Short mmCIF file of C-alpha atoms in Angstrom, two decimals:
data_model
loop_
_atom_site.label_atom_id
_atom_site.label_comp_id
_atom_site.label_asym_id
_atom_site.label_seq_id
_atom_site.Cartn_x
_atom_site.Cartn_y
_atom_site.Cartn_z
CA UNK A 21 180.42 155.16 30.99
CA UNK A 22 176.64 154.67 30.92
CA UNK A 23 174.71 155.83 33.95
CA UNK A 24 172.21 153.34 35.32
CA UNK A 25 168.69 154.64 34.92
CA UNK A 26 166.80 154.85 38.19
CA UNK A 27 163.81 152.52 38.42
CA UNK A 28 160.49 154.30 39.07
CA UNK A 29 159.36 151.28 41.06
CA UNK A 30 162.48 151.45 43.21
CA UNK A 31 161.71 155.08 44.03
CA UNK A 32 158.13 154.23 44.96
CA UNK A 33 159.32 151.46 47.27
CA UNK A 34 161.81 153.86 48.85
CA UNK A 35 159.14 156.53 49.35
CA UNK A 36 156.70 154.10 50.95
CA UNK A 37 159.37 152.68 53.24
CA UNK A 38 160.54 156.18 54.20
CA UNK A 39 156.94 157.17 54.90
CA UNK A 40 156.67 154.29 57.36
CA UNK A 41 160.00 154.96 59.04
CA UNK A 42 159.33 158.71 59.37
CA UNK A 43 155.81 158.28 60.74
CA UNK A 44 154.93 158.24 64.43
CA UNK A 45 155.87 154.77 65.73
CA UNK A 46 153.06 152.21 65.80
CA UNK A 47 152.94 148.43 66.28
CA UNK A 48 153.82 146.50 63.14
CA UNK A 49 155.22 149.51 61.33
CA UNK A 50 158.80 148.26 61.26
CA UNK A 51 157.67 144.84 60.07
CA UNK A 52 155.94 146.47 57.11
CA UNK A 53 159.07 148.52 56.39
CA UNK A 54 161.18 145.35 56.51
CA UNK A 55 158.93 143.71 53.92
CA UNK A 56 159.38 146.68 51.60
CA UNK A 57 163.14 146.64 52.12
CA UNK A 58 163.24 143.06 50.85
CA UNK A 59 162.34 144.44 47.42
CA UNK A 60 164.16 147.79 47.56
CA UNK A 61 167.51 148.43 45.91
CA UNK A 62 170.27 150.99 45.48
CA UNK A 63 171.54 153.81 47.68
CA UNK A 64 168.09 154.62 49.03
CA UNK A 65 167.62 151.06 50.26
CA UNK A 66 170.99 151.14 52.02
CA UNK A 67 170.10 154.35 53.88
CA UNK A 68 166.62 153.13 54.80
CA UNK A 69 168.12 149.93 56.18
CA UNK A 70 170.34 151.97 58.51
CA UNK A 71 167.32 153.76 59.97
CA UNK A 72 165.32 150.53 60.17
CA UNK A 73 168.05 148.72 62.08
CA UNK A 74 168.46 151.63 64.50
CA UNK A 75 164.73 151.79 65.22
CA UNK A 76 164.54 148.01 65.63
CA UNK A 77 166.77 148.35 68.67
CA UNK A 78 164.36 150.71 70.48
CA UNK A 79 161.18 149.64 72.29
CA UNK A 80 157.96 151.21 71.03
CA UNK A 81 157.38 153.57 73.96
CA UNK A 82 160.93 154.90 73.86
CA UNK A 83 160.72 155.27 70.09
CA UNK A 84 157.53 157.33 70.43
CA UNK A 85 159.14 159.59 73.03
CA UNK A 86 162.21 160.08 70.88
CA UNK A 87 160.06 160.77 67.82
CA UNK A 88 158.21 163.57 69.61
CA UNK A 89 161.44 165.01 70.97
CA UNK A 90 163.00 164.93 67.51
CA UNK A 91 160.24 166.25 65.27
CA UNK A 92 157.89 168.16 67.58
CA UNK A 93 160.39 169.84 69.89
CA UNK A 94 162.97 170.98 67.32
CA UNK A 95 161.90 173.66 64.86
CA UNK A 96 164.69 172.81 62.42
CA UNK A 97 163.53 169.20 62.32
CA UNK A 98 159.94 169.92 61.37
CA UNK A 99 158.53 167.67 58.66
CA UNK A 100 156.04 170.30 57.47
CA UNK A 101 157.69 171.19 54.19
CA UNK A 102 156.03 174.56 53.63
CA UNK A 103 157.36 175.87 56.94
CA UNK A 104 160.73 176.51 55.34
CA UNK A 105 159.43 177.88 52.05
CA UNK A 106 156.69 180.11 53.45
CA UNK A 107 157.12 180.29 57.23
CA UNK A 108 154.32 181.81 59.29
CA UNK A 109 153.07 183.99 56.46
CA UNK A 110 149.97 184.33 54.30
CA UNK A 111 151.89 182.45 51.60
CA UNK A 112 151.91 179.26 53.65
CA UNK A 113 148.20 178.68 53.18
CA UNK A 114 148.64 178.99 49.42
CA UNK A 115 151.68 176.71 49.54
CA UNK A 116 149.74 174.00 51.37
CA UNK A 117 146.90 174.36 48.89
CA UNK A 118 149.32 173.25 46.17
CA UNK A 119 149.64 169.93 48.00
CA UNK A 120 145.92 169.67 48.66
CA UNK A 121 145.11 170.45 45.02
CA UNK A 122 147.51 167.75 43.83
CA UNK A 123 145.78 165.23 46.09
CA UNK A 124 142.33 166.26 44.85
CA UNK A 125 143.36 165.99 41.20
CA UNK A 126 144.55 162.44 41.92
CA UNK A 127 141.19 161.57 43.47
CA UNK A 128 142.40 161.40 47.07
CA UNK A 129 139.77 161.67 49.78
CA UNK A 130 140.67 164.40 52.25
CA UNK A 131 139.23 163.67 55.72
CA UNK A 132 140.55 165.31 58.86
CA UNK A 133 144.05 164.20 59.79
CA UNK A 134 147.62 165.26 59.06
CA UNK A 135 148.45 168.44 57.14
CA UNK A 136 148.98 167.93 53.39
CA UNK A 137 152.61 169.07 53.47
CA UNK A 138 153.69 166.61 56.19
CA UNK A 139 156.57 164.61 54.75
CA UNK A 140 155.28 161.06 55.49
CA UNK A 141 151.95 161.98 53.87
CA UNK A 142 153.65 163.38 50.76
CA UNK A 143 155.84 160.29 50.53
CA UNK A 144 152.88 157.92 50.76
CA UNK A 145 151.03 159.93 48.12
CA UNK A 146 154.06 159.72 45.82
CA UNK A 147 154.43 155.99 46.47
CA UNK A 148 150.85 154.81 46.19
CA UNK A 149 148.79 157.42 44.33
CA UNK A 150 150.59 159.68 41.83
CA UNK A 151 154.37 159.23 41.53
CA UNK A 152 154.82 162.08 39.06
CA UNK A 153 152.94 164.63 41.14
CA UNK A 154 154.58 163.34 44.31
CA UNK A 155 158.06 163.61 42.84
CA UNK A 156 157.28 167.16 41.73
CA UNK A 157 156.12 168.18 45.21
CA UNK A 158 159.18 166.63 46.84
CA UNK A 159 161.53 168.19 44.28
CA UNK A 160 160.01 171.64 44.71
CA UNK A 161 160.71 171.38 48.45
CA UNK A 162 164.18 169.89 48.22
CA UNK A 163 165.63 172.85 50.18
CA UNK A 164 163.28 172.07 53.09
CA UNK A 165 164.40 168.45 52.94
CA UNK A 166 168.04 169.55 53.03
CA UNK A 167 167.37 171.64 56.16
CA UNK A 168 165.61 168.70 57.80
CA UNK A 169 168.38 166.29 56.86
CA UNK A 170 171.12 168.51 58.27
CA UNK A 171 169.17 169.07 61.48
CA UNK A 172 168.87 165.31 61.96
CA UNK A 173 172.56 164.80 61.19
CA UNK A 174 173.49 167.46 63.75
CA UNK A 175 171.26 165.73 66.31
CA UNK A 176 172.82 162.34 65.46
CA UNK A 177 169.29 161.09 64.85
CA UNK A 178 168.63 157.60 63.47
CA UNK A 179 166.06 159.24 61.17
CA UNK A 180 168.72 161.11 59.18
CA UNK A 181 169.49 158.23 56.77
CA UNK A 182 165.80 157.88 55.90
CA UNK A 183 165.66 161.52 54.80
CA UNK A 184 168.92 161.05 52.93
CA UNK A 185 167.27 158.14 51.12
CA UNK A 186 164.45 160.42 50.00
CA UNK A 187 166.94 163.01 48.76
CA UNK A 188 168.72 160.32 46.73
CA UNK A 189 165.55 159.74 44.70
CA UNK A 190 165.35 163.40 43.61
CA UNK A 191 167.38 165.57 41.28
CA UNK A 192 170.82 166.50 42.57
CA UNK A 193 170.98 169.58 44.77
CA UNK A 194 172.45 172.68 43.17
CA UNK A 195 174.93 174.99 44.90
CA UNK A 196 172.06 177.46 45.20
CA UNK A 197 169.90 174.86 46.94
CA UNK A 198 172.59 174.15 49.49
CA UNK A 199 173.29 177.84 50.11
CA UNK A 200 169.61 178.53 50.64
CA UNK A 201 169.29 175.55 53.01
CA UNK A 202 172.23 176.81 55.08
CA UNK A 203 170.74 180.31 55.18
CA UNK A 204 167.33 179.06 56.25
CA UNK A 205 168.84 176.85 58.94
CA UNK A 206 170.77 179.84 60.32
CA UNK A 207 168.14 182.57 59.92
CA UNK A 208 164.84 180.70 59.97
CA UNK A 209 161.90 180.90 57.56
CA UNK A 210 159.99 184.04 56.52
CA UNK A 211 157.98 185.50 59.40
CA UNK A 212 154.64 187.27 59.27
CA UNK A 213 151.76 186.72 61.64
CA UNK A 214 149.29 189.36 60.44
CA UNK A 215 146.07 188.11 58.90
CA UNK A 216 146.76 184.41 59.20
CA UNK A 217 143.79 182.08 59.43
CA UNK A 218 144.01 178.45 60.54
CA UNK A 219 144.49 176.06 57.64
CA UNK A 220 142.37 172.99 58.28
CA UNK A 221 142.28 171.11 54.97
CA UNK A 222 144.14 167.89 55.64
CA UNK A 223 144.77 164.39 54.38
CA UNK A 224 144.53 161.29 56.55
CA UNK A 225 147.47 160.03 58.60
CA UNK A 226 148.17 156.33 58.37
CA UNK A 227 146.01 154.35 60.77
CA UNK A 228 147.27 151.25 62.52
CA UNK A 229 144.65 149.12 60.76
CA UNK A 230 145.55 150.33 57.24
CA UNK A 231 147.66 148.36 54.79
CA UNK A 232 150.92 150.40 54.73
CA UNK A 233 151.57 149.44 51.12
CA UNK A 234 148.34 150.71 49.78
CA UNK A 235 145.41 152.31 51.33
CA UNK A 236 145.95 155.33 53.55
CA UNK A 237 145.59 157.71 50.64
CA UNK A 238 142.64 156.20 48.83
#
């Protein structure tokens, strides 16, 4: 039996749509996601459609409140990928620099805004700027994505399928990945507060007046 080769374009569409769905709710965002879903395909598209339909049934103010409650009030559901790999340690600054360096090498302008390891930002970078570098960054933080996905499943969150869609575009998880994700979820990330300095290098969040299929990372 021949396995169907995944389309790079399909992954980029999935990443851009997931970036929209996992971003803070704004007017017109779901319409843009719907347009992308018209061209998406495969398992990722099916999962993204589930999240899209669920969010369609919520008014914007309620969606914003639920978004904050989901991602800002639950540590396990953080979308800052280096939190799970480095925790509150000196290593986290270096880990975030890996993202920032990838953006710089791709020619991305880095004004003040969201942190470089924030999942919607990484997804938009992978979709619209450098798919190879973006896929590498996502793949290197698959364990963090697994922790996030399970936290959203446990919370019965409509955002869980969108994260599952992202996972479906990456290499398959190993047994070691899943064991590490379970351990991190139970025990938390590495902890060390000594000598930390604020990390302020950031990339721009998507603005309401920016074309969601192109320009936030240009």
